[in-house]
PDB file of C-alpha atoms in Angstrom:
ATOM      1  CA  MET C   1     -26.401 -61.720  91.104  1.00  0.00           C
ATOM      2  CA  VAL C   2     -26.173 -64.812  88.938  1.00  0.00           C
ATOM      3  CA  LYS C   3     -25.205 -68.082  90.526  1.00  0.00           C
ATOM      4  CA  PHE C   4     -22.241 -69.447  88.703  1.00  0.00           C
ATOM      5  CA  LEU C   5     -21.139 -72.373  90.880  1.00  0.00           C
ATOM      6  CA  LYS C   6     -23.489 -74.701  89.125  1.00  0.00           C
ATOM      7  CA  PRO C   7     -23.115 -78.223  87.797  1.00  0.00           C
ATOM      8  CA  ASN C   8     -21.127 -78.467  84.533  1.00  0.00           C
ATOM      9  CA  LYS C   9     -18.974 -75.444  85.461  1.00  0.00           C
ATOM     10  CA  ALA C  10     -15.346 -75.945  84.849  1.00  0.00           C
ATOM     11  CA  VAL C  11     -13.235 -74.938  87.814  1.00  0.00           C
ATOM     12  CA  ILE C  12      -9.536 -75.098  88.849  1.00  0.00           C
ATOM     13  CA  VAL C  13      -8.766 -76.741  92.184  1.00  0.00           C
ATOM     14  CA  LEU C  14      -6.555 -74.418  94.192  1.00  0.00           C
ATOM     15  CA  GLN C  15      -5.616 -76.379  97.309  1.00  0.00           C
ATOM     16  CA  GLY C  16      -4.611 -79.855  98.197  1.00  0.00           C
ATOM     17  CA  ARG C  17      -3.068 -82.632  96.259  1.00  0.00           C
ATOM     18  CA  TYR C  18      -4.952 -81.719  93.101  1.00  0.00           C
ATOM     19  CA  SER C  19      -4.114 -78.056  93.154  1.00  0.00           C
ATOM     20  CA  GLY C  20      -3.750 -76.642  89.666  1.00  0.00           C
ATOM     21  CA  ARG C  21      -6.005 -79.362  88.173  1.00  0.00           C
ATOM     22  CA  LYS C  22      -9.060 -78.645  86.217  1.00  0.00           C
ATOM     23  CA  ALA C  23     -12.289 -80.089  87.310  1.00  0.00           C
ATOM     24  CA  VAL C  24     -16.014 -79.959  86.613  1.00  0.00           C
ATOM     25  CA  ILE C  25     -18.675 -79.436  89.210  1.00  0.00           C
ATOM     26  CA  VAL C  26     -21.029 -82.431  89.402  1.00  0.00           C
ATOM     27  CA  ARG C  27     -23.102 -81.359  92.321  1.00  0.00           C
ATOM     28  CA  SER C  28     -23.030 -78.264  94.378  1.00  0.00           C
ATOM     29  CA  PHE C  29     -24.166 -77.847  98.020  1.00  0.00           C
ATOM     30  CA  ASP C  30     -24.444 -74.077  98.463  1.00  0.00           C
ATOM     31  CA  ASP C  31     -25.600 -74.098 102.055  1.00  0.00           C
ATOM     32  CA  GLY C  32     -23.517 -77.056 103.143  1.00  0.00           C
ATOM     33  CA  THR C  33     -24.583 -80.086 104.971  1.00  0.00           C
ATOM     34  CA  ARG C  34     -24.516 -81.264 108.550  1.00  0.00           C
ATOM     35  CA  ASP C  35     -20.991 -82.653 108.174  1.00  0.00           C
ATOM     36  CA  ARG C  36     -19.758 -79.777 106.105  1.00  0.00           C
ATOM     37  CA  PRO C  37     -21.341 -76.488 107.189  1.00  0.00           C
ATOM     38  CA  TYR C  38     -19.902 -74.516 104.401  1.00  0.00           C
ATOM     39  CA  GLY C  39     -20.501 -74.131 100.700  1.00  0.00           C
ATOM     40  CA  HIS C  40     -18.865 -77.075  98.875  1.00  0.00           C
ATOM     41  CA  CYS C  41     -19.306 -79.136  95.777  1.00  0.00           C
ATOM     42  CA  LEU C  42     -18.549 -82.563  94.376  1.00  0.00           C
ATOM     43  CA  VAL C  43     -16.129 -82.232  91.500  1.00  0.00           C
ATOM     44  CA  ALA C  44     -14.731 -84.637  88.996  1.00  0.00           C
ATOM     45  CA  GLY C  45     -11.369 -83.643  87.728  1.00  0.00           C
ATOM     46  CA  ILE C  46      -8.359 -84.708  85.792  1.00  0.00           C
ATOM     47  CA  LYS C  47      -5.537 -86.225  87.744  1.00  0.00           C
ATOM     48  CA  LYS C  48      -3.356 -86.911  84.749  1.00  0.00           C
ATOM     49  CA  TYR C  49      -3.906 -84.886  81.588  1.00  0.00           C
ATOM     50  CA  PRO C  50      -3.703 -86.563  78.215  1.00  0.00           C
ATOM     51  CA  SER C  51      -0.401 -86.076  76.418  1.00  0.00           C
ATOM     52  CA  LYS C  52       0.009 -84.204  73.169  1.00  0.00           C
ATOM     53  CA  VAL C  53      -1.001 -86.339  70.219  1.00  0.00           C
ATOM     54  CA  ILE C  54       0.864 -85.676  66.968  1.00  0.00           C
ATOM     55  CA  LYS C  55      -0.107 -86.727  63.492  1.00  0.00           C
ATOM     56  CA  LYS C  56       2.867 -89.060  63.282  1.00  0.00           C
ATOM     57  CA  ASP C  57       1.640 -91.237  66.114  1.00  0.00           C
ATOM     58  CA  SER C  58       0.392 -94.750  65.384  1.00  0.00           C
ATOM     59  CA  ALA C  59      -3.086 -95.769  66.569  1.00  0.00           C
ATOM     60  CA  LYS C  60      -1.679 -97.663  69.451  1.00  0.00           C
ATOM     61  CA  LYS C  61       0.403 -94.620  70.544  1.00  0.00           C
ATOM     62  CA  THR C  62      -2.593 -92.273  70.118  1.00  0.00           C
ATOM     63  CA  ALA C  63      -4.657 -94.502  72.309  1.00  0.00           C
ATOM     64  CA  LYS C  64      -1.959 -94.546  74.959  1.00  0.00           C
ATOM     65  CA  LYS C  65      -1.436 -90.772  74.807  1.00  0.00           C
ATOM     66  CA  SER C  66      -5.191 -89.969  75.031  1.00  0.00           C
ATOM     67  CA  ARG C  67      -5.629 -91.620  78.406  1.00  0.00           C
ATOM     68  CA  VAL C  68      -7.075 -89.424  81.127  1.00  0.00           C
ATOM     69  CA  LYS C  69      -6.822 -90.260  84.805  1.00  0.00           C
ATOM     70  CA  CYS C  70      -9.668 -88.793  86.917  1.00  0.00           C
ATOM     71  CA  PHE C  71     -10.366 -87.952  90.524  1.00  0.00           C
ATOM     72  CA  ILE C  72     -13.579 -87.350  92.387  1.00  0.00           C
ATOM     73  CA  LYS C  73     -13.530 -85.068  95.364  1.00  0.00           C
ATOM     74  CA  VAL C  74     -15.579 -82.870  97.585  1.00  0.00           C
ATOM     75  CA  VAL C  75     -14.080 -79.426  97.629  1.00  0.00           C
ATOM     76  CA  ASN C  76     -14.886 -76.276  99.577  1.00  0.00           C
ATOM     77  CA  TYR C  77     -15.835 -73.383  97.316  1.00  0.00           C
ATOM     78  CA  ARG C  78     -12.989 -71.400  98.787  1.00  0.00           C
ATOM     79  CA  HIS C  79     -10.510 -73.942  97.315  1.00  0.00           C
ATOM     80  CA  LEU C  80     -11.826 -73.462  93.785  1.00  0.00           C
ATOM     81  CA  MET C  81     -11.313 -70.926  91.086  1.00  0.00           C
ATOM     82  CA  PRO C  82     -14.349 -70.797  88.839  1.00  0.00           C
ATOM     83  CA  THR C  83     -13.770 -70.180  85.158  1.00  0.00           C
ATOM     84  CA  ARG C  84     -15.996 -69.021  82.380  1.00  0.00           C
ATOM     85  CA  TYR C  85     -15.835 -72.428  80.665  1.00  0.00           C
ATOM     86  CA  THR C  86     -18.348 -75.290  81.070  1.00  0.00           C
ATOM     87  CA  LEU C  87     -18.099 -78.948  80.355  1.00  0.00           C
ATOM     88  CA  ASP C  88     -21.388 -80.511  79.642  1.00  0.00           C
ATOM     89  CA  VAL C  89     -20.595 -84.133  80.365  1.00  0.00           C
ATOM     90  CA  ASP C  90     -23.378 -85.956  82.116  1.00  0.00           C
ATOM     91  CA  LEU C  91     -21.795 -87.256  85.305  1.00  0.00           C
ATOM     92  CA  LYS C  92     -24.773 -86.989  87.644  1.00  0.00           C
ATOM     93  CA  ASP C  93     -25.717 -90.612  87.442  1.00  0.00           C
ATOM     94  CA  VAL C  94     -22.123 -91.740  87.823  1.00  0.00           C
ATOM     95  CA  VAL C  95     -20.855 -89.522  90.528  1.00  0.00           C
ATOM     96  CA  ALA C  96     -23.036 -89.287  93.662  1.00  0.00           C
ATOM     97  CA  PRO C  97     -22.144 -88.018  97.117  1.00  0.00           C
ATOM     98  CA  ASP C  98     -22.257 -91.532  98.541  1.00  0.00           C
ATOM     99  CA  CYS C  99     -19.760 -92.868  96.075  1.00  0.00           C
ATOM    100  CA  LEU C 100     -16.941 -91.431  98.237  1.00  0.00           C
ATOM    101  CA  GLN C 101     -17.894 -93.602 101.135  1.00  0.00           C
ATOM    102  CA  SER C 102     -16.230 -96.820 100.060  1.00  0.00           C
ATOM    103  CA  LYS C 103     -13.126 -97.388  98.085  1.00  0.00           C
ATOM    104  CA  ASP C 104     -14.623 -99.747  95.457  1.00  0.00           C
ATOM    105  CA  LYS C 105     -17.580 -97.358  94.809  1.00  0.00           C
ATOM    106  CA  LYS C 106     -15.090 -94.585  94.334  1.00  0.00           C
ATOM    107  CA  VAL C 107     -13.070 -96.643  91.902  1.00  0.00           C
ATOM    108  CA  THR C 108     -15.990 -97.604  89.728  1.00  0.00           C
ATOM    109  CA  ALA C 109     -17.129 -94.028  89.651  1.00  0.00           C
ATOM    110  CA  ALA C 110     -13.665 -92.830  88.663  1.00  0.00           C
ATOM    111  CA  LYS C 111     -13.442 -95.492  85.964  1.00  0.00           C
ATOM    112  CA  GLU C 112     -16.787 -94.338  84.500  1.00  0.00           C
ATOM    113  CA  THR C 113     -15.818 -90.660  84.551  1.00  0.00           C
ATOM    114  CA  LYS C 114     -12.471 -91.590  82.957  1.00  0.00           C
ATOM    115  CA  LYS C 115     -14.342 -93.197  80.089  1.00  0.00           C
ATOM    116  CA  ARG C 116     -16.614 -90.232  79.633  1.00  0.00           C
ATOM    117  CA  PHE C 117     -13.705 -87.784  79.810  1.00  0.00           C
ATOM    118  CA  GLU C 118     -11.689 -89.773  77.314  1.00  0.00           C
ATOM    119  CA  GLU C 119     -14.546 -89.949  74.810  1.00  0.00           C
ATOM    120  CA  ARG C 120     -15.008 -86.199  75.130  1.00  0.00           C
ATOM    121  CA  PHE C 121     -11.306 -85.540  74.669  1.00  0.00           C
ATOM    122  CA  LYS C 122     -11.317 -87.712  71.496  1.00  0.00           C
ATOM    123  CA  THR C 123     -14.041 -85.605  69.916  1.00  0.00           C
ATOM    124  CA  GLY C 124     -11.746 -82.626  70.175  1.00  0.00           C
ATOM    125  CA  LYS C 125     -14.286 -80.409  71.989  1.00  0.00           C
ATOM    126  CA  ASN C 126     -13.556 -78.582  75.274  1.00  0.00           C
ATOM    127  CA  ARG C 127      -9.925 -78.488  74.420  1.00  0.00           C
ATOM    128  CA  TRP C 128      -9.232 -75.974  77.161  1.00  0.00           C
ATOM    129  CA  PHE C 129     -10.391 -78.419  79.766  1.00  0.00           C
ATOM    130  CA  PHE C 130      -8.019 -81.103  78.691  1.00  0.00           C
ATOM    131  CA  THR C 131      -4.880 -78.962  78.520  1.00  0.00           C
ATOM    132  CA  LYS C 132      -2.694 -78.645  81.478  1.00  0.00           C
ATOM    133  CA  LEU C 133      -2.689 -75.348  83.247  1.00  0.00           C
ATOM    134  CA  ARG C 134       0.811 -73.983  83.147  1.00  0.00           C
ATOM    135  CA  PHE C 135       2.043 -72.222  86.309  1.00  0.00           C
TER     136      PHE C 135
ATOM    137  CA  MET W   1      -8.282 -26.867  78.093  1.00  0.00           C
ATOM    138  CA  PHE W   2     -12.088 -26.587  78.305  1.00  0.00           C
ATOM    139  CA  LEU W   3     -12.532 -30.358  77.977  1.00  0.00           C
ATOM    140  CA  ILE W   4     -10.108 -31.055  80.810  1.00  0.00           C
ATOM    141  CA  ASP W   5     -11.948 -28.686  83.168  1.00  0.00           C
ATOM    142  CA  LEU W   6     -15.249 -30.230  82.295  1.00  0.00           C
ATOM    143  CA  HIS W   7     -13.910 -33.694  83.002  1.00  0.00           C
ATOM    144  CA  SER W   8     -12.374 -32.774  86.392  1.00  0.00           C
ATOM    145  CA  ILE W   9     -15.594 -31.061  87.307  1.00  0.00           C
ATOM    146  CA  THR W  10     -17.741 -34.086  86.493  1.00  0.00           C
ATOM    147  CA  GLN W  11     -15.235 -36.391  88.193  1.00  0.00           C
ATOM    148  CA  LYS W  12     -15.354 -34.337  91.376  1.00  0.00           C
ATOM    149  CA  LYS W  13     -19.102 -34.135  91.449  1.00  0.00           C
ATOM    150  CA  THR W  14     -19.638 -37.859  90.945  1.00  0.00           C
ATOM    151  CA  HIS W  15     -16.893 -38.697  93.418  1.00  0.00           C
ATOM    152  CA  GLU W  16     -18.675 -36.672  96.094  1.00  0.00           C
ATOM    153  CA  SER W  17     -21.957 -38.268  95.236  1.00  0.00           C
ATOM    154  CA  ILE W  18     -20.435 -41.783  95.351  1.00  0.00           C
ATOM    155  CA  SER W  19     -19.230 -41.013  98.884  1.00  0.00           C
ATOM    156  CA  ASN W  20     -22.584 -39.730  99.820  1.00  0.00           C
ATOM    157  CA  ARG W  21     -24.344 -42.743  98.394  1.00  0.00           C
ATOM    158  CA  LEU W  22     -21.924 -45.096 100.158  1.00  0.00           C
ATOM    159  CA  ALA W  23     -22.687 -43.300 103.445  1.00  0.00           C
ATOM    160  CA  LEU W  24     -26.394 -43.870 102.856  1.00  0.00           C
ATOM    161  CA  VAL W  25     -25.805 -47.586 102.196  1.00  0.00           C
ATOM    162  CA  MET W  26     -23.675 -47.818 105.312  1.00  0.00           C
ATOM    163  CA  LYS W  27     -26.439 -46.354 107.343  1.00  0.00           C
ATOM    164  CA  SER W  28     -29.392 -48.187 105.987  1.00  0.00           C
ATOM    165  CA  GLY W  29     -28.295 -51.085 103.869  1.00  0.00           C
ATOM    166  CA  LYS W  30     -26.430 -54.336 104.088  1.00  0.00           C
ATOM    167  CA  TYR W  31     -22.841 -54.695 103.090  1.00  0.00           C
ATOM    168  CA  THR W  32     -19.772 -56.763 103.646  1.00  0.00           C
ATOM    169  CA  LEU W  33     -16.218 -55.528 103.909  1.00  0.00           C
ATOM    170  CA  ALA W  34     -13.003 -57.138 102.825  1.00  0.00           C
ATOM    171  CA  TYR W  35     -11.809 -59.643 100.281  1.00  0.00           C
ATOM    172  CA  LYS W  36     -12.965 -62.917 101.805  1.00  0.00           C
ATOM    173  CA  THR W  37     -16.515 -61.787 102.355  1.00  0.00           C
ATOM    174  CA  VAL W  38     -16.598 -60.105  98.997  1.00  0.00           C
ATOM    175  CA  LEU W  39     -15.832 -63.418  97.294  1.00  0.00           C
ATOM    176  CA  GLY W  40     -18.322 -65.105  99.581  1.00  0.00           C
ATOM    177  CA  SER W  41     -20.992 -62.732  98.561  1.00  0.00           C
ATOM    178  CA  LEU W  42     -20.241 -63.161  94.932  1.00  0.00           C
ATOM    179  CA  ARG W  43     -20.305 -66.985  95.170  1.00  0.00           C
ATOM    180  CA  SER W  44     -23.629 -66.984  96.955  1.00  0.00           C
ATOM    181  CA  SER W  45     -24.954 -64.332  94.424  1.00  0.00           C
ATOM    182  CA  LYS W  46     -25.850 -61.982  97.190  1.00  0.00           C
ATOM    183  CA  GLY W  47     -23.656 -59.035  96.290  1.00  0.00           C
ATOM    184  CA  LYS W  48     -25.190 -56.392  94.090  1.00  0.00           C
ATOM    185  CA  LEU W  49     -22.221 -54.005  93.656  1.00  0.00           C
ATOM    186  CA  ILE W  50     -18.536 -54.428  94.402  1.00  0.00           C
ATOM    187  CA  ILE W  51     -16.366 -51.474  95.192  1.00  0.00           C
ATOM    188  CA  ILE W  52     -12.586 -51.825  95.018  1.00  0.00           C
ATOM    189  CA  ALA W  53     -10.042 -49.326  96.243  1.00  0.00           C
ATOM    190  CA  ASN W  54      -7.393 -48.204  93.786  1.00  0.00           C
ATOM    191  CA  ASN W  55      -4.450 -49.668  95.682  1.00  0.00           C
ATOM    192  CA  CYS W  56      -5.850 -53.107  95.805  1.00  0.00           C
ATOM    193  CA  PRO W  57      -3.175 -55.553  94.530  1.00  0.00           C
ATOM    194  CA  PRO W  58      -3.738 -56.101  90.823  1.00  0.00           C
ATOM    195  CA  LEU W  59      -4.034 -59.855  91.034  1.00  0.00           C
ATOM    196  CA  ARG W  60      -6.682 -59.544  93.712  1.00  0.00           C
ATOM    197  CA  LYS W  61      -8.456 -56.845  91.789  1.00  0.00           C
ATOM    198  CA  SER W  62      -8.573 -58.969  88.622  1.00  0.00           C
ATOM    199  CA  GLU W  63      -9.704 -61.952  90.638  1.00  0.00           C
ATOM    200  CA  ILE W  64     -12.663 -60.012  92.121  1.00  0.00           C
ATOM    201  CA  GLU W  65     -13.465 -58.611  88.586  1.00  0.00           C
ATOM    202  CA  TYR W  66     -13.463 -62.106  87.208  1.00  0.00           C
ATOM    203  CA  TYR W  67     -15.802 -63.369  89.809  1.00  0.00           C
ATOM    204  CA  ALA W  68     -18.053 -60.355  89.268  1.00  0.00           C
ATOM    205  CA  MET W  69     -17.981 -60.985  85.564  1.00  0.00           C
ATOM    206  CA  LEU W  70     -19.186 -64.594  86.177  1.00  0.00           C
ATOM    207  CA  ALA W  71     -21.877 -63.315  88.631  1.00  0.00           C
ATOM    208  CA  LYS W  72     -22.857 -60.447  86.359  1.00  0.00           C
ATOM    209  CA  VAL W  73     -22.308 -57.931  89.122  1.00  0.00           C
ATOM    210  CA  GLY W  74     -21.087 -54.454  88.657  1.00  0.00           C
ATOM    211  CA  VAL W  75     -17.676 -53.406  89.891  1.00  0.00           C
ATOM    212  CA  HIS W  76     -16.833 -49.874  90.787  1.00  0.00           C
ATOM    213  CA  HIS W  77     -13.177 -48.809  91.132  1.00  0.00           C
ATOM    214  CA  TYR W  78     -13.256 -46.293  93.890  1.00  0.00           C
ATOM    215  CA  ASN W  79     -11.209 -43.157  93.275  1.00  0.00           C
ATOM    216  CA  GLY W  80      -9.077 -43.432  96.426  1.00  0.00           C
ATOM    217  CA  ASN W  81      -7.032 -45.994  98.300  1.00  0.00           C
ATOM    218  CA  ASN W  82      -8.081 -48.344 100.990  1.00  0.00           C
ATOM    219  CA  VAL W  83      -7.626 -45.687 103.648  1.00  0.00           C
ATOM    220  CA  ASP W  84     -10.034 -43.331 101.829  1.00  0.00           C
ATOM    221  CA  LEU W  85     -12.507 -46.136 101.237  1.00  0.00           C
ATOM    222  CA  GLY W  86     -12.443 -47.049 104.844  1.00  0.00           C
ATOM    223  CA  THR W  87     -13.105 -43.438 105.750  1.00  0.00           C
ATOM    224  CA  ALA W  88     -15.864 -43.249 103.224  1.00  0.00           C
ATOM    225  CA  CYS W  89     -17.458 -46.256 104.900  1.00  0.00           C
ATOM    226  CA  GLY W  90     -17.191 -44.447 108.245  1.00  0.00           C
ATOM    227  CA  LYS W  91     -14.797 -47.001 109.581  1.00  0.00           C
ATOM    228  CA  TYR W  92     -11.535 -46.511 111.371  1.00  0.00           C
ATOM    229  CA  PHE W  93      -9.736 -49.233 109.473  1.00  0.00           C
ATOM    230  CA  ARG W  94      -8.714 -49.674 105.880  1.00  0.00           C
ATOM    231  CA  VAL W  95     -11.143 -51.304 103.465  1.00  0.00           C
ATOM    232  CA  SER W  96      -9.760 -52.567 100.225  1.00  0.00           C
ATOM    233  CA  CYS W  97     -12.909 -53.992  98.801  1.00  0.00           C
ATOM    234  CA  LEU W  98     -16.530 -54.097  99.764  1.00  0.00           C
ATOM    235  CA  SER W  99     -19.680 -55.621  98.573  1.00  0.00           C
ATOM    236  CA  ILE W 100     -23.088 -54.139  98.821  1.00  0.00           C
ATOM    237  CA  VAL W 101     -25.746 -56.695  99.462  1.00  0.00           C
ATOM    238  CA  ASP W 102     -28.731 -54.532 100.009  1.00  0.00           C
ATOM    239  CA  PRO W 103     -28.724 -50.842  99.249  1.00  0.00           C
ATOM    240  CA  GLY W 104     -31.302 -49.919 101.931  1.00  0.00           C
ATOM    241  CA  TRP W 105     -32.964 -46.619 101.464  1.00  0.00           C
ATOM    242  CA  TYR W 106     -31.113 -45.793  98.261  1.00  0.00           C
ATOM    243  CA  THR W 107     -33.932 -45.712  95.715  1.00  0.00           C
ATOM    244  CA  LEU W 108     -33.798 -44.584  92.181  1.00  0.00           C
ATOM    245  CA  GLY W 109     -36.286 -43.958  89.455  1.00  0.00           C
ATOM    246  CA  SER W 110     -34.511 -46.361  87.152  1.00  0.00           C
ATOM    247  CA  ASN W 111     -34.384 -50.064  87.725  1.00  0.00           C
ATOM    248  CA  PHE W 112     -32.103 -51.594  90.330  1.00  0.00           C
ATOM    249  CA  PRO W 113     -29.285 -52.684  90.237  1.00  0.00           C
ATOM    250  CA  SER W 114     -28.259 -51.537  86.798  1.00  0.00           C
ATOM    251  CA  GLY W 115     -29.412 -48.026  87.625  1.00  0.00           C
ATOM    252  CA  PHE W 116     -27.723 -48.150  90.933  1.00  0.00           C
ATOM    253  CA  CYS W 117     -24.500 -49.359  89.397  1.00  0.00           C
ATOM    254  CA  ALA W 118     -24.792 -46.784  86.636  1.00  0.00           C
ATOM    255  CA  LYS W 119     -25.311 -43.880  89.074  1.00  0.00           C
ATOM    256  CA  MET W 120     -22.576 -45.078  91.414  1.00  0.00           C
ATOM    257  CA  CYS W 121     -20.111 -45.873  88.588  1.00  0.00           C
ATOM    258  CA  ALA W 122     -19.247 -42.510  87.200  1.00  0.00           C
ATOM    259  CA  VAL W 123     -19.221 -43.517  83.540  1.00  0.00           C
TER     260      VAL W 123
END
């Protein structure tokens, strides 16, 4: 009764290269498009999770450990597991459906999302999102 | 002793009425059967009530319940296995889970769907 596959929802990708990775919905296309006649959404997810940072680490080491590698992908709803978590990081201006058309657009979008994810990770909020799912 | 009898009586009565109500929905309303379509109806927020048979595999059952929790849709655990649920739907195949999209002629004094769910879900 309530739509839950909305932007800012944290999801887990179930199929493909990024299966098991956590992602956040940036844009959802419930009724599909001409090319994809099924419900799908544009997600931005974590390709490489940040490592565990301990108090003993130097500043240089913390910086190295807190790096996040991102991916941007269009995923069918069927290949996602929605969760009750949300991640309110504003990615709408950065990640657009057309940014997947060319390689350099994709790279710049990924770099920008990486920056936003890293600053969110450093604040210590949304800790669930930045921990690796164990399975 | 008295309490047990009362409980079994109420269970039996509501179980019959659930089957009756399901028959009414099958006749006049819209529904989808089986796991894939149930998840689809939950994703598109079309489902109003989900009914799960009691021998549905526990992982699948919890997955459907989780989706229903996100969608704020009621889940009813049918008191019978998939064979019984299929029979209750008037089908000649097994039905492990089904989603009611539109209850059809089933009208209640109380507001829908919470009243519907409350009446269909025994407790």
